[in-house]
mmCIF file of N, CA and C in Angstrom:
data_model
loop_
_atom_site.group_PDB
_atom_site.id
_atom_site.type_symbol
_atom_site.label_atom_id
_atom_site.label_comp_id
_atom_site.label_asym_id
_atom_site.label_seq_id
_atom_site.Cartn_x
_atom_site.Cartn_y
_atom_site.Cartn_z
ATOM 1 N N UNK A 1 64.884 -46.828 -32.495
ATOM 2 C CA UNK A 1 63.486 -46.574 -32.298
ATOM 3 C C UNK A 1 62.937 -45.918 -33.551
ATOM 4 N N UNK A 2 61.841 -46.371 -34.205
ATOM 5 C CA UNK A 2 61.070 -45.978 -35.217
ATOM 6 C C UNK A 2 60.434 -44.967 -34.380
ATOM 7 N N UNK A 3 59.960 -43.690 -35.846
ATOM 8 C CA UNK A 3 58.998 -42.554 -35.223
ATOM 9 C C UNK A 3 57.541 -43.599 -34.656
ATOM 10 N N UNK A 4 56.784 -44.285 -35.591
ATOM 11 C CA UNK A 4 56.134 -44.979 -34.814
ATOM 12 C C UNK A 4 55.718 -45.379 -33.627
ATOM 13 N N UNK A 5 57.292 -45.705 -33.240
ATOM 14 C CA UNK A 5 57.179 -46.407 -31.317
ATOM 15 C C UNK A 5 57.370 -45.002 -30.179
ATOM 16 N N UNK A 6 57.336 -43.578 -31.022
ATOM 17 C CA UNK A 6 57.663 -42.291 -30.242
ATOM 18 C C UNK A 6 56.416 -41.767 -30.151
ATOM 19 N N UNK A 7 55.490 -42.230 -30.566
ATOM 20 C CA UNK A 7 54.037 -41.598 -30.637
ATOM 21 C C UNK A 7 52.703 -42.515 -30.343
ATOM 22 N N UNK A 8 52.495 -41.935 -29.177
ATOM 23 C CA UNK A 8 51.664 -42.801 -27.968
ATOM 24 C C UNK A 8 50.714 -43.142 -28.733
ATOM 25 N N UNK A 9 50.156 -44.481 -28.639
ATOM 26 C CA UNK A 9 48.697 -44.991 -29.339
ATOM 27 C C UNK A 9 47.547 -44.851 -27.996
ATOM 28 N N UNK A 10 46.517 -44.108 -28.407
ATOM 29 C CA UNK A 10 45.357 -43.945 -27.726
ATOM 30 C C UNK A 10 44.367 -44.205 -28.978
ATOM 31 N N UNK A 11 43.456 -44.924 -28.056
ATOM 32 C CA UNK A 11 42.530 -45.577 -28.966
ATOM 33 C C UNK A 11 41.181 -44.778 -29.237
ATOM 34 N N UNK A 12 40.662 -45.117 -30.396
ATOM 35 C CA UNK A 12 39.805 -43.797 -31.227
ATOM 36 C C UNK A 12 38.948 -43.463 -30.135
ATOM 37 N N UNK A 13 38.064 -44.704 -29.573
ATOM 38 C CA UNK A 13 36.851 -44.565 -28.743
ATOM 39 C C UNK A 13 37.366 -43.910 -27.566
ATOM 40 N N UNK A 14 38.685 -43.390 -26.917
ATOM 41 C CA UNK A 14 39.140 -42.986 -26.397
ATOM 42 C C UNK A 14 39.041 -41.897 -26.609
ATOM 43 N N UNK A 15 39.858 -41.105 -27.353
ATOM 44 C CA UNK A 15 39.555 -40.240 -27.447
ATOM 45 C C UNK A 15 38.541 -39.456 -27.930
ATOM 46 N N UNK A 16 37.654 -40.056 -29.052
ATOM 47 C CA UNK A 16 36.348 -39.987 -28.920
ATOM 48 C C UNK A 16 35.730 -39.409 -27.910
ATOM 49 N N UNK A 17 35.827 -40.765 -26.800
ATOM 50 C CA UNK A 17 35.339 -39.816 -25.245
ATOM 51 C C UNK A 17 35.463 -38.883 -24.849
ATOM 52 N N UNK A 18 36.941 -38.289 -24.616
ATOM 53 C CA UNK A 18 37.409 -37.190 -24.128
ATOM 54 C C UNK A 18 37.092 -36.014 -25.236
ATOM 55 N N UNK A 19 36.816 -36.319 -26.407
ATOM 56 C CA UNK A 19 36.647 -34.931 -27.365
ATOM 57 C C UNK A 19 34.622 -34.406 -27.215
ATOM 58 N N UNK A 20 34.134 -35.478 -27.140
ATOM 59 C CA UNK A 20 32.724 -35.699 -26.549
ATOM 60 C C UNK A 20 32.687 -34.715 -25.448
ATOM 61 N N UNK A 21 33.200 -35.404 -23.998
ATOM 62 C CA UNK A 21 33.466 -34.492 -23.006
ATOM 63 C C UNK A 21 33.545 -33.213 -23.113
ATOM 64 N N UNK A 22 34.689 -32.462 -23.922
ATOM 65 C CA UNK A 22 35.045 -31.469 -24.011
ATOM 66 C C UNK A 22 33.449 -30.829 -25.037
ATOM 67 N N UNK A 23 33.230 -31.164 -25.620
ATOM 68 C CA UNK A 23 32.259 -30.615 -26.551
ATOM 69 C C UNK A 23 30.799 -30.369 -25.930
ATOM 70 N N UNK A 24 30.528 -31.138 -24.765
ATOM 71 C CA UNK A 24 29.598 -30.876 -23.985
ATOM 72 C C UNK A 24 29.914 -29.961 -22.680
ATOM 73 N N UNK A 25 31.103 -30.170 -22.536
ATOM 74 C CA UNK A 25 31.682 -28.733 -21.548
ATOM 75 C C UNK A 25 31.276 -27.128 -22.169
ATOM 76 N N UNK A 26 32.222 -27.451 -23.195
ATOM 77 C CA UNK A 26 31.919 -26.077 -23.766
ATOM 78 C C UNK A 26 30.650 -25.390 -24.821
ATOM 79 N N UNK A 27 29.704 -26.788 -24.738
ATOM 80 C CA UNK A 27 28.612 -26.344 -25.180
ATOM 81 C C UNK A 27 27.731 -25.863 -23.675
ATOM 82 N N UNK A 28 27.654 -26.849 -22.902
ATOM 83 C CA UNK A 28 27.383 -25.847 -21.359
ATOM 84 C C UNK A 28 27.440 -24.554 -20.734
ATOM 85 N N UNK A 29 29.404 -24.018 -21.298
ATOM 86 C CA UNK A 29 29.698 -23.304 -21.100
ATOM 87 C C UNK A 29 29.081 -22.204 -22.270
ATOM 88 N N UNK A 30 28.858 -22.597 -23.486
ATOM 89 C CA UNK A 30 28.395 -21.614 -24.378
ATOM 90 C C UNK A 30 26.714 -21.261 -23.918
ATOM 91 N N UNK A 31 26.217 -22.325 -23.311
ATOM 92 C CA UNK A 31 24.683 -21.859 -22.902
ATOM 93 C C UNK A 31 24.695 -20.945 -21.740
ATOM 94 N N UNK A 32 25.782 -21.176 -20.660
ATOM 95 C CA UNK A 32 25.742 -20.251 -19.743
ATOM 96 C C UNK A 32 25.980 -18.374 -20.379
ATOM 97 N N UNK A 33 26.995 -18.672 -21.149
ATOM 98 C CA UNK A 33 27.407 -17.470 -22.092
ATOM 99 C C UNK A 33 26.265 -16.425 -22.778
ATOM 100 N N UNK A 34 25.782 -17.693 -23.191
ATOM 101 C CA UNK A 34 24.507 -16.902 -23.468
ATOM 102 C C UNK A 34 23.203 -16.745 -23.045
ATOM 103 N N UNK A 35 23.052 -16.956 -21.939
ATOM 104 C CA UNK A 35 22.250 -16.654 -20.701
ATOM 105 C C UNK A 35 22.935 -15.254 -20.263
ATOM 106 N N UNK A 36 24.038 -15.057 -20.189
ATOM 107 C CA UNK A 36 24.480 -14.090 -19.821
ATOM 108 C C UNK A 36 24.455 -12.604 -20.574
ATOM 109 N N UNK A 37 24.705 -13.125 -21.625
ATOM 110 C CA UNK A 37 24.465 -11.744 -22.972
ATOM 111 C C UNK A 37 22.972 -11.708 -22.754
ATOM 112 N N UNK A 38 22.315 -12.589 -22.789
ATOM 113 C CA UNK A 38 20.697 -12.496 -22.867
ATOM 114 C C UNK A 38 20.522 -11.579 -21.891
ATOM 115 N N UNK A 39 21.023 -11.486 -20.861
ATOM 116 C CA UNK A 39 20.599 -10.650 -19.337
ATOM 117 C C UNK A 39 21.202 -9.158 -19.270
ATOM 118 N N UNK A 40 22.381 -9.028 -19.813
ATOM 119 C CA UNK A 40 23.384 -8.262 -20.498
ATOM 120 C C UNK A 40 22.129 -7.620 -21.644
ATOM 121 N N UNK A 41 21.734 -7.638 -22.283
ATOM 122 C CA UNK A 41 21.066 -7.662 -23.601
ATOM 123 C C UNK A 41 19.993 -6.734 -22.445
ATOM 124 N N UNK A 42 18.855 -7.508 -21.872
ATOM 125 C CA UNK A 42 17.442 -7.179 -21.418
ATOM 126 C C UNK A 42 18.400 -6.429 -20.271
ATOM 127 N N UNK A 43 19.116 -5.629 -19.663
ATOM 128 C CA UNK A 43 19.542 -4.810 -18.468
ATOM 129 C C UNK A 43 19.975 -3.696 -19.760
ATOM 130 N N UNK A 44 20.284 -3.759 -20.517
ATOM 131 C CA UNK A 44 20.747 -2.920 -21.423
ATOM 132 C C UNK A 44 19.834 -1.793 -21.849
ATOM 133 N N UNK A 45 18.861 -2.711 -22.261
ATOM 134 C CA UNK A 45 17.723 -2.164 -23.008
ATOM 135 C C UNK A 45 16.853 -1.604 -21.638
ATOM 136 N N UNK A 46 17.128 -2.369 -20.252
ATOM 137 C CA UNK A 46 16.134 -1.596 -19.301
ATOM 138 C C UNK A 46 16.513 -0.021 -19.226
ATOM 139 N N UNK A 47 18.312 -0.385 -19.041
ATOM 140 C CA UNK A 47 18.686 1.298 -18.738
ATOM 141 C C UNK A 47 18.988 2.187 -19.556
ATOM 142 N N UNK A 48 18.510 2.013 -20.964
ATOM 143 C CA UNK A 48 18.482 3.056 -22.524
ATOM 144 C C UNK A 48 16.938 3.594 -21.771
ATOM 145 N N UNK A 49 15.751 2.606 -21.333
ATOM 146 C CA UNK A 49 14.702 3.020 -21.142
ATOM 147 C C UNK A 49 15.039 4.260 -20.148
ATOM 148 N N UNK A 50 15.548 3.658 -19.407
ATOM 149 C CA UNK A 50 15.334 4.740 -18.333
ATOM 150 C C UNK A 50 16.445 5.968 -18.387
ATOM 151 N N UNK A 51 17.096 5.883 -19.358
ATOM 152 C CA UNK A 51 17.763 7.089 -20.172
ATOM 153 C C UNK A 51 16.966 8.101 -20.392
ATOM 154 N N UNK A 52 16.001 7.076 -21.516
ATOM 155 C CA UNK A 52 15.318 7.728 -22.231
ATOM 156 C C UNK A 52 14.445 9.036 -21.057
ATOM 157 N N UNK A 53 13.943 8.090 -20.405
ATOM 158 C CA UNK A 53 12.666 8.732 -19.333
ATOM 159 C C UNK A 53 13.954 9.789 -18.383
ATOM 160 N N UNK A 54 14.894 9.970 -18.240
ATOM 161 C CA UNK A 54 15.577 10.690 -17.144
ATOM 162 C C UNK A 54 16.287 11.995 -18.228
ATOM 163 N N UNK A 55 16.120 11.626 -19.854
ATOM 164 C CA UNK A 55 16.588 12.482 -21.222
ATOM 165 C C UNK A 55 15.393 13.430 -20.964
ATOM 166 N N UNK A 56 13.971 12.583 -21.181
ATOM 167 C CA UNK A 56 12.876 13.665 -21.328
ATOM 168 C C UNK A 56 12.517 14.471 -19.777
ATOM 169 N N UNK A 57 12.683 14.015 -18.504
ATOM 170 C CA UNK A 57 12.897 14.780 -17.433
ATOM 171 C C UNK A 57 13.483 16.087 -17.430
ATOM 172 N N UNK A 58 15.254 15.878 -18.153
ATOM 173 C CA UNK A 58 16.311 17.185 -18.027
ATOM 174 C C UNK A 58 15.111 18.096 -19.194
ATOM 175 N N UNK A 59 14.796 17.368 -20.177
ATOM 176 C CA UNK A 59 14.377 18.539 -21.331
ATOM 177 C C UNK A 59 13.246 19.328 -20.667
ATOM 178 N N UNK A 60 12.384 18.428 -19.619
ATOM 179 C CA UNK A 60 11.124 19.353 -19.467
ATOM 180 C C UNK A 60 11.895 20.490 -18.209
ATOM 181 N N UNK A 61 12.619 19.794 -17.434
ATOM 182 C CA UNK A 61 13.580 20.492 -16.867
ATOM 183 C C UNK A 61 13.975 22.351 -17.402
ATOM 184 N N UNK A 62 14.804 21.953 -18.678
ATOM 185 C CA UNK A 62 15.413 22.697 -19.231
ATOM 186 C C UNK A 62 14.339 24.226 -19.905
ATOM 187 N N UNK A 63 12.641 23.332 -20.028
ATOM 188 C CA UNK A 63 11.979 23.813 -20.823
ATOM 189 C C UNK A 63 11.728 25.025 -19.378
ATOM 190 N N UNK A 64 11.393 24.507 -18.606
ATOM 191 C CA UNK A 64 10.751 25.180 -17.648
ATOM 192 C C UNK A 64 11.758 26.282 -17.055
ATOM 193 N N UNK A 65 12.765 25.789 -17.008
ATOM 194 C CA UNK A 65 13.793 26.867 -16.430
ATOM 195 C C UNK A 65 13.632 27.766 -17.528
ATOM 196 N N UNK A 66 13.830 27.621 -18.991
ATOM 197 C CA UNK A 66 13.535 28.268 -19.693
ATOM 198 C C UNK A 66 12.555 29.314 -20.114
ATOM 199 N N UNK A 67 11.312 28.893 -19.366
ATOM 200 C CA UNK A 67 9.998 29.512 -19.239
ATOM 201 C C UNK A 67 10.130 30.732 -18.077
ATOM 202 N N UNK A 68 10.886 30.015 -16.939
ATOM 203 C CA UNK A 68 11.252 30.948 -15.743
ATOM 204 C C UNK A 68 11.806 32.514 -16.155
ATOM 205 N N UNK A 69 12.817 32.309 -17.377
ATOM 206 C CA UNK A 69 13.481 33.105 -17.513
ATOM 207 C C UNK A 69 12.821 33.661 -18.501
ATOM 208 N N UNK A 70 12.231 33.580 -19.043
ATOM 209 C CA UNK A 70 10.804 34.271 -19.973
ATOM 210 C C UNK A 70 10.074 34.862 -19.319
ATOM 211 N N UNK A 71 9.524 34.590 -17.871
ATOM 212 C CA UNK A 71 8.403 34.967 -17.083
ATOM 213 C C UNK A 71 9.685 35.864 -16.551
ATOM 214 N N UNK A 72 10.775 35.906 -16.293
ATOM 215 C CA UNK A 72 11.355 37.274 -15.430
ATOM 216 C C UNK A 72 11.367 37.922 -17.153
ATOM 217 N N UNK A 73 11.695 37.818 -17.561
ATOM 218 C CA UNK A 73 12.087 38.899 -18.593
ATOM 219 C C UNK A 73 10.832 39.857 -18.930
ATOM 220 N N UNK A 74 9.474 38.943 -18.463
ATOM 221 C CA UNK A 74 8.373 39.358 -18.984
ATOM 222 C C UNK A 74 7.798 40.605 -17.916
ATOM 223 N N UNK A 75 8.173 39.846 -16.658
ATOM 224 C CA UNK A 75 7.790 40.666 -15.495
ATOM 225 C C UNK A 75 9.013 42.028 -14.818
ATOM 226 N N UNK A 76 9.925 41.877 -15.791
ATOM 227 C CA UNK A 76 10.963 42.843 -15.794
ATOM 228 C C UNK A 76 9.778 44.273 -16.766
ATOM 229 N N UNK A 77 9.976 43.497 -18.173
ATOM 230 C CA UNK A 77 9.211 44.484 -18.856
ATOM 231 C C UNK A 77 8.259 44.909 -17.996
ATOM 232 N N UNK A 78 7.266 44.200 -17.793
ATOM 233 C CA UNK A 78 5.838 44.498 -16.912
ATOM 234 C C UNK A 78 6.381 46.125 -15.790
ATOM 235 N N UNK A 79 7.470 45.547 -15.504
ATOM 236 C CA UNK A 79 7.480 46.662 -13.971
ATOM 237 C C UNK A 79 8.137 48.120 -14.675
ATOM 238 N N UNK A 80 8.915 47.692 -15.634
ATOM 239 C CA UNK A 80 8.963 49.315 -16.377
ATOM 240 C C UNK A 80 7.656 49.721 -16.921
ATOM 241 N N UNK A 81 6.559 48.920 -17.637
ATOM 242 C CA UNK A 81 6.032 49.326 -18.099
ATOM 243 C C UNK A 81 5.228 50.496 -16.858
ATOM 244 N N UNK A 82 4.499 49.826 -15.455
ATOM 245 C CA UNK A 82 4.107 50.592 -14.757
ATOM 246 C C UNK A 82 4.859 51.524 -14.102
ATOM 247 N N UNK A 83 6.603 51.820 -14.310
ATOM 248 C CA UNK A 83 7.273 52.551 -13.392
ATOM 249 C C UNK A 83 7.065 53.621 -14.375
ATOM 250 N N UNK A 84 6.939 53.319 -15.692
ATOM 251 C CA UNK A 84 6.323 54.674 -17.065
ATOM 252 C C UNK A 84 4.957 54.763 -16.543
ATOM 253 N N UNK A 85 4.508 54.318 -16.004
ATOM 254 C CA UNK A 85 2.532 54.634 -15.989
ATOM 255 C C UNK A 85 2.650 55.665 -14.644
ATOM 256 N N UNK A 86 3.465 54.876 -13.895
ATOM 257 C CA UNK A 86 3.581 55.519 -12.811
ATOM 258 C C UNK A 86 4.032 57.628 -12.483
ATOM 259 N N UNK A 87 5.033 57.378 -13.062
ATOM 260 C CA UNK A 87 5.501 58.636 -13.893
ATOM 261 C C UNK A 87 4.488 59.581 -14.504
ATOM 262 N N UNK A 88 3.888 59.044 -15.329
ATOM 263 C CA UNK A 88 3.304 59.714 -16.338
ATOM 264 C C UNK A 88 2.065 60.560 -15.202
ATOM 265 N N UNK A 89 1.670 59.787 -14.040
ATOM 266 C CA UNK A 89 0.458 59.716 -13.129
ATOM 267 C C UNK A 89 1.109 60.800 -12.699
ATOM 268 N N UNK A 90 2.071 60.957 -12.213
ATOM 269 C CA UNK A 90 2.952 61.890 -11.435
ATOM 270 C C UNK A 90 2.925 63.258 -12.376
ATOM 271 N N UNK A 91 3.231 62.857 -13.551
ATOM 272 C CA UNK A 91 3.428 64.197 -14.623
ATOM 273 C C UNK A 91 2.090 64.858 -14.953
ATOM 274 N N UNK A 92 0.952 64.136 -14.527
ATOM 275 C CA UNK A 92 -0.091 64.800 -14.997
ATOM 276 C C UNK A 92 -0.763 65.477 -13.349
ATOM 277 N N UNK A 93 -0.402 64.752 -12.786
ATOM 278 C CA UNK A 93 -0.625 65.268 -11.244
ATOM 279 C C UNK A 93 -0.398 66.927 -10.786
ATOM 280 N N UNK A 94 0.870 66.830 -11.480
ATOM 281 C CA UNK A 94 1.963 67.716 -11.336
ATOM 282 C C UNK A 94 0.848 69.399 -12.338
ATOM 283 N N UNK A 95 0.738 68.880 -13.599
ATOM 284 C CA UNK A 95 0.401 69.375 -14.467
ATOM 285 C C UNK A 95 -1.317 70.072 -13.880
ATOM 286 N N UNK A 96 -1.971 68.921 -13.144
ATOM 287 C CA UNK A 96 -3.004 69.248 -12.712
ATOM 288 C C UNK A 96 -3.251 70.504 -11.510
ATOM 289 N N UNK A 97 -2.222 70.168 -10.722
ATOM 290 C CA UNK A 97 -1.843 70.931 -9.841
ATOM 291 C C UNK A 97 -1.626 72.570 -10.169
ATOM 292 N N UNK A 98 -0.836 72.434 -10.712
ATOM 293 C CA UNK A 98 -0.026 73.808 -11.860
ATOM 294 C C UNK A 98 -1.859 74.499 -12.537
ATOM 295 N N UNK A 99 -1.935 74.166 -13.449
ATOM 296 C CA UNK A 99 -3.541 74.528 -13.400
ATOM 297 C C UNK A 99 -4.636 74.926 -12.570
ATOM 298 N N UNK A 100 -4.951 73.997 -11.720
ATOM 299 C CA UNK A 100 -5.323 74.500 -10.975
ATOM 300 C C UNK A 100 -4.788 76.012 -10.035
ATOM 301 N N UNK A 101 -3.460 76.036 -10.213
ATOM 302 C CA UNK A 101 -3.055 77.564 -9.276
ATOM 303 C C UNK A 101 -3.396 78.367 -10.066
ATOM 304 N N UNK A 102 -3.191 77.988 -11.455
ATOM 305 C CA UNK A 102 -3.300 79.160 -12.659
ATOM 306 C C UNK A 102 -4.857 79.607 -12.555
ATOM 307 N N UNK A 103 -5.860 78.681 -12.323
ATOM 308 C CA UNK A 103 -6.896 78.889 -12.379
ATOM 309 C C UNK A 103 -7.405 79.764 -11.207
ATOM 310 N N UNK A 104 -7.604 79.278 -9.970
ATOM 311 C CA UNK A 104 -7.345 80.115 -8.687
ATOM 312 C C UNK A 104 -6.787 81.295 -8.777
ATOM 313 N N UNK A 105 -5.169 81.514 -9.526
ATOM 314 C CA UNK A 105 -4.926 82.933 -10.124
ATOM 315 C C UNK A 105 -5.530 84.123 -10.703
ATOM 316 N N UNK A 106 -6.358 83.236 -11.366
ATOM 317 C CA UNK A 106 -7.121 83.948 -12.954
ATOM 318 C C UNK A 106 -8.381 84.349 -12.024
ATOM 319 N N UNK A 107 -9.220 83.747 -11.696
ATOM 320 C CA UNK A 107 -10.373 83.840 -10.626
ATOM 321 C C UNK A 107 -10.040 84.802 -9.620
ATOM 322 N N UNK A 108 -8.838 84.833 -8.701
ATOM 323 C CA UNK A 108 -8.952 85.785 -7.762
ATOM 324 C C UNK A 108 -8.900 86.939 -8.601
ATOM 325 N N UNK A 109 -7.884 86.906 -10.119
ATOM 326 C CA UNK A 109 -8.178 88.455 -11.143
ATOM 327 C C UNK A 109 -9.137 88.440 -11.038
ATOM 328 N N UNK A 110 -10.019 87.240 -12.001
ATOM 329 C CA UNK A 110 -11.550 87.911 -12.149
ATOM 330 C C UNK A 110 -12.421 88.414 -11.226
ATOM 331 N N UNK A 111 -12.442 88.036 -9.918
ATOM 332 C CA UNK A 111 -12.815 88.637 -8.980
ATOM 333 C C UNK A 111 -12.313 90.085 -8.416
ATOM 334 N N UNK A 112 -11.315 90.138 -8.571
ATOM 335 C CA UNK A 112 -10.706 91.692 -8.297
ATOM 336 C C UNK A 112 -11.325 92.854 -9.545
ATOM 337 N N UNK A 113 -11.544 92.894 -10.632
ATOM 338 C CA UNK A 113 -12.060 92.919 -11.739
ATOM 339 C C UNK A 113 -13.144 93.681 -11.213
#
């Protein structure tokens, strides 16, 4: 047996056909492919969007909690400031009081006088 008679003859238009076939399969298959990245692609880009919008949510989030804790720090100060006002009301009260006896003192002298 010659190599010749070991190697099947199929005829061009033959295979022709079948390489045709295949080339429209997998061009099919390449359009489905990329229908798919295309959708892949536009779902991608929907949920960066809505990243984006759920990114700037946490920040205003973050801002405000942030503000919260500004407004206690502020209203912390605030309440010493009046627990000193408060005091001071007390110290002059006190002071007023005291005077006044001294005065009443001095008066019942001057009257004894």
């Amino acid at each position: 047996m010659t190599e010749e008679n070991l190697t099947p003859y199929i005829p061009i238009e033959t295979l022709f056909k079948y390489l045709l076939k295949d080339y429209r399969r997998e061009r099919q298959r390449t359009i489905y492919q990329e229908g798919q990245v295309r959708s892949l692609l536009k779902r991608n880009a929907l949920l960066e969007q809505e990243i984006g919008k759920v990114k700037q949510r946490l920040l205003k989030k973050m801002e405000r909690s942030e503000k919260q804790i500004d407004y206690s720090q502020e209203i912390s100060r605030l309440n010493q400031a009046v627990s000193c006002r408060n005091n001071t009301i007390e110290q002059l009260r006190n002071e007023n009081a005291r005077l006044k006896n001294e005065l009443g003192t001095y008066m019942l002298f001057l009257g004894k006088i």
